[in-house]
């Protein structure tokens, strides 16, 4: 460990403080602290993920991308953080107009976490942006049928699922 690399307990303290700052409204100060910590720990996936998130909440999507990519390339993310990083990066790609990158990443993410409706919703948006409207609507209808608690949607679940399979079906 060199002089600039914090000891594990110091790393955990610095990371916790920065995340608490972000959650408590000190978003810019949190971002500054996380950027500094990420510079000291360039291969730390959790620090990179939190740094990406800090940029995203400030609307600094382009600056968030390399941190998300670092986080996903490394080891050390919990399953929940990995899912969050995949959604964050996919959404960020979409926001930046990198629609094909968003679709590719979100398709992989939805396959890795098939129970996550949020990933499928963001994938549907990215599909729409690439002109794949049919696939987008199909995915949203499947998600609606599977997750809605609305009684009228539940009543027509079978029909919605049927038409999701074939939007051009008649009867």
Short mmCIF file of C-alpha atoms in Angstrom, two decimals:
data_model
loop_
_atom_site.label_atom_id
_atom_site.label_comp_id
_atom_site.label_asym_id
_atom_site.label_seq_id
_atom_site.Cartn_x
_atom_site.Cartn_y
_atom_site.Cartn_z
CA UNK A 1 0.00 0.00 0.00
CA UNK A 2 1.48 3.37 -0.97
CA UNK A 3 0.98 6.57 1.00
CA UNK A 4 -1.99 7.74 -1.08
CA UNK A 5 -3.90 4.46 -0.80
CA UNK A 6 -6.13 4.54 2.28
CA UNK A 7 -6.21 1.62 4.69
CA UNK A 8 -9.39 -0.48 4.36
CA UNK A 9 -11.06 1.04 7.43
CA UNK A 10 -10.21 4.55 6.22
CA UNK A 11 -11.56 3.73 2.75
CA UNK A 12 -14.81 2.51 4.27
CA UNK A 13 -15.14 5.63 6.43
CA UNK A 14 -14.45 8.00 3.53
CA UNK A 15 -16.87 6.15 1.27
CA UNK A 16 -19.62 6.09 3.92
CA UNK A 17 -19.22 9.80 4.61
CA UNK A 18 -19.44 10.69 0.93
CA UNK A 19 -22.52 8.51 0.37
CA UNK A 20 -24.18 10.06 3.43
CA UNK A 21 -23.40 13.53 2.08
CA UNK A 22 -24.98 12.67 -1.27
CA UNK A 23 -28.06 11.26 0.44
CA UNK A 24 -28.28 14.26 2.73
CA UNK A 25 -28.26 16.87 0.00
CA UNK A 26 -24.54 17.64 -0.20
CA UNK A 27 -24.34 16.28 -3.71
CA UNK A 28 -21.50 18.43 -5.04
CA UNK A 29 -19.31 17.93 -1.98
CA UNK A 30 -20.02 14.20 -2.14
CA UNK A 31 -19.00 14.15 -5.81
CA UNK A 32 -15.74 15.98 -5.03
CA UNK A 33 -14.89 13.57 -2.22
CA UNK A 34 -15.73 10.53 -4.32
CA UNK A 35 -13.65 11.74 -7.27
CA UNK A 36 -10.69 12.17 -4.91
CA UNK A 37 -11.26 8.72 -3.39
CA UNK A 38 -11.61 7.12 -6.83
CA UNK A 39 -8.30 8.68 -7.85
CA UNK A 40 -6.69 7.05 -4.81
CA UNK A 41 -8.42 3.70 -5.47
CA UNK A 42 -8.70 3.46 -9.28
CA UNK A 43 -9.63 -0.24 -9.34
CA UNK A 44 -12.21 -0.17 -6.55
CA UNK A 45 -15.54 -1.13 -8.14
CA UNK A 46 -17.70 0.10 -5.25
CA UNK A 47 -15.98 3.48 -5.11
CA UNK A 48 -16.30 3.80 -8.90
CA UNK A 49 -20.02 2.96 -8.74
CA UNK A 50 -20.70 5.50 -6.01
CA UNK A 51 -18.67 8.10 -7.94
CA UNK A 52 -20.70 7.43 -11.09
CA UNK A 53 -23.92 7.78 -9.12
CA UNK A 54 -22.72 11.09 -7.63
CA UNK A 55 -22.18 12.45 -11.13
CA UNK A 56 -25.53 11.16 -12.37
CA UNK A 57 -27.54 12.85 -9.61
CA UNK A 58 -25.96 16.15 -10.62
CA UNK A 59 -26.83 15.69 -14.29
CA UNK A 60 -23.19 15.05 -15.22
CA UNK A 61 -23.95 11.95 -17.26
CA UNK A 62 -20.93 12.09 -19.58
CA UNK A 63 -18.60 12.29 -16.58
CA UNK A 64 -20.39 9.35 -14.95
CA UNK A 65 -19.73 6.92 -17.83
CA UNK A 66 -16.07 6.03 -17.14
CA UNK A 67 -16.86 5.43 -13.47
CA UNK A 68 -19.77 3.12 -14.33
CA UNK A 69 -17.58 1.28 -16.81
CA UNK A 70 -14.81 0.90 -14.21
CA UNK A 71 -17.28 -0.36 -11.64
CA UNK A 72 -18.70 -2.98 -14.01
CA UNK A 73 -15.27 -4.09 -15.21
CA UNK A 74 -14.06 -4.81 -11.68
CA UNK A 75 -14.97 -7.18 -8.91
CA UNK A 76 -16.49 -6.29 -5.60
CA UNK A 77 -19.99 -5.05 -6.36
CA UNK A 78 -22.87 -6.68 -4.56
CA UNK A 79 -25.61 -8.04 -6.83
CA UNK A 80 -27.78 -5.01 -5.99
CA UNK A 81 -24.96 -2.58 -6.78
CA UNK A 82 -24.17 -4.42 -10.01
CA UNK A 83 -27.82 -4.21 -11.03
CA UNK A 84 -27.83 -0.51 -10.13
CA UNK A 85 -24.63 0.13 -12.08
CA UNK A 86 -26.02 -1.66 -15.15
CA UNK A 87 -29.24 0.34 -14.99
CA UNK A 88 -27.33 3.56 -14.33
CA UNK A 89 -24.94 3.07 -17.23
CA UNK A 90 -27.69 1.93 -19.61
CA UNK A 91 -29.83 4.91 -18.71
CA UNK A 92 -26.85 7.23 -19.03
CA UNK A 93 -25.97 5.88 -22.47
CA UNK A 94 -29.58 6.51 -23.51
CA UNK A 95 -29.55 10.04 -22.10
CA UNK A 96 -26.36 10.76 -24.04
CA UNK A 97 -27.91 9.52 -27.29
CA UNK A 98 -25.84 6.32 -27.31
CA UNK A 99 -28.96 4.29 -27.99
CA UNK A 100 -27.37 1.15 -29.45
CA UNK A 101 -24.93 0.98 -26.52
CA UNK A 102 -27.90 1.35 -24.17
CA UNK A 103 -29.83 -1.47 -25.85
CA UNK A 104 -26.83 -3.80 -25.87
CA UNK A 105 -26.05 -3.17 -22.20
CA UNK A 106 -29.66 -3.26 -21.00
CA UNK A 107 -30.43 -6.47 -22.91
CA UNK A 108 -27.46 -8.10 -21.17
CA UNK A 109 -28.56 -6.65 -17.83
CA UNK A 110 -32.17 -7.82 -18.23
CA UNK A 111 -30.90 -11.32 -19.03
CA UNK A 112 -28.67 -11.26 -15.95
CA UNK A 113 -31.45 -9.91 -13.72
CA UNK A 114 -34.70 -11.11 -15.33
CA UNK A 115 -36.79 -10.25 -12.25
CA UNK A 116 -35.88 -6.54 -12.45
CA UNK A 117 -38.72 -4.62 -14.08
CA UNK A 118 -36.77 -1.37 -13.96
CA UNK A 119 -34.13 -2.77 -16.29
CA UNK A 120 -36.82 -3.89 -18.72
CA UNK A 121 -38.52 -0.48 -18.59
CA UNK A 122 -35.26 1.30 -19.41
CA UNK A 123 -34.58 -1.26 -22.14
CA UNK A 124 -38.00 -0.48 -23.62
CA UNK A 125 -37.13 3.22 -23.72
CA UNK A 126 -33.80 2.49 -25.43
CA UNK A 127 -35.52 0.19 -27.94
CA UNK A 128 -37.95 3.00 -28.72
CA UNK A 129 -35.02 5.37 -29.29
CA UNK A 130 -33.49 2.96 -31.82
CA UNK A 131 -36.74 2.81 -33.78
CA UNK A 132 -37.64 -0.64 -32.50
CA UNK A 133 -41.11 0.52 -31.48
CA UNK A 134 -42.73 -2.89 -31.82
CA UNK A 135 -40.16 -4.50 -29.49
CA UNK A 136 -40.51 -1.60 -27.07
CA UNK A 137 -44.29 -1.86 -26.80
CA UNK A 138 -44.13 -5.67 -26.58
CA UNK A 139 -41.71 -5.44 -23.66
CA UNK A 140 -43.81 -2.83 -21.88
CA UNK A 141 -46.99 -4.86 -22.32
CA UNK A 142 -45.31 -7.95 -20.90
CA UNK A 143 -44.04 -5.91 -17.97
CA UNK A 144 -47.48 -4.40 -17.40
CA UNK A 145 -49.19 -7.78 -17.51
CA UNK A 146 -46.67 -9.32 -15.13
CA UNK A 147 -46.45 -6.55 -12.55
CA UNK A 148 -49.63 -4.47 -12.52
CA UNK A 149 -51.85 -4.66 -9.47
CA UNK A 150 -54.55 -2.64 -11.21
CA UNK A 151 -57.70 -4.84 -11.13
CA UNK A 152 -58.72 -3.92 -14.66
CA UNK A 153 -55.27 -4.80 -16.00
CA UNK A 154 -55.28 -8.05 -14.02
CA UNK A 155 -58.71 -8.89 -15.49
CA UNK A 156 -57.32 -8.63 -19.02
CA UNK A 157 -53.89 -10.07 -18.30
CA UNK A 158 -54.28 -13.04 -20.66
CA UNK A 159 -55.38 -10.80 -23.53
CA UNK A 160 -52.54 -8.33 -22.89
CA UNK A 161 -50.03 -11.19 -22.85
CA UNK A 162 -51.55 -12.59 -26.06
CA UNK A 163 -51.25 -9.28 -27.90
CA UNK A 164 -47.78 -8.67 -26.49
CA UNK A 165 -46.69 -11.84 -28.32
CA UNK A 166 -48.29 -10.61 -31.56
CA UNK A 167 -49.20 -6.92 -31.65
CA UNK A 168 -50.53 -7.28 -35.18
CA UNK A 169 -52.93 -10.11 -34.31
CA UNK A 170 -56.55 -9.66 -35.19
CA UNK A 171 -59.02 -11.37 -32.89
#
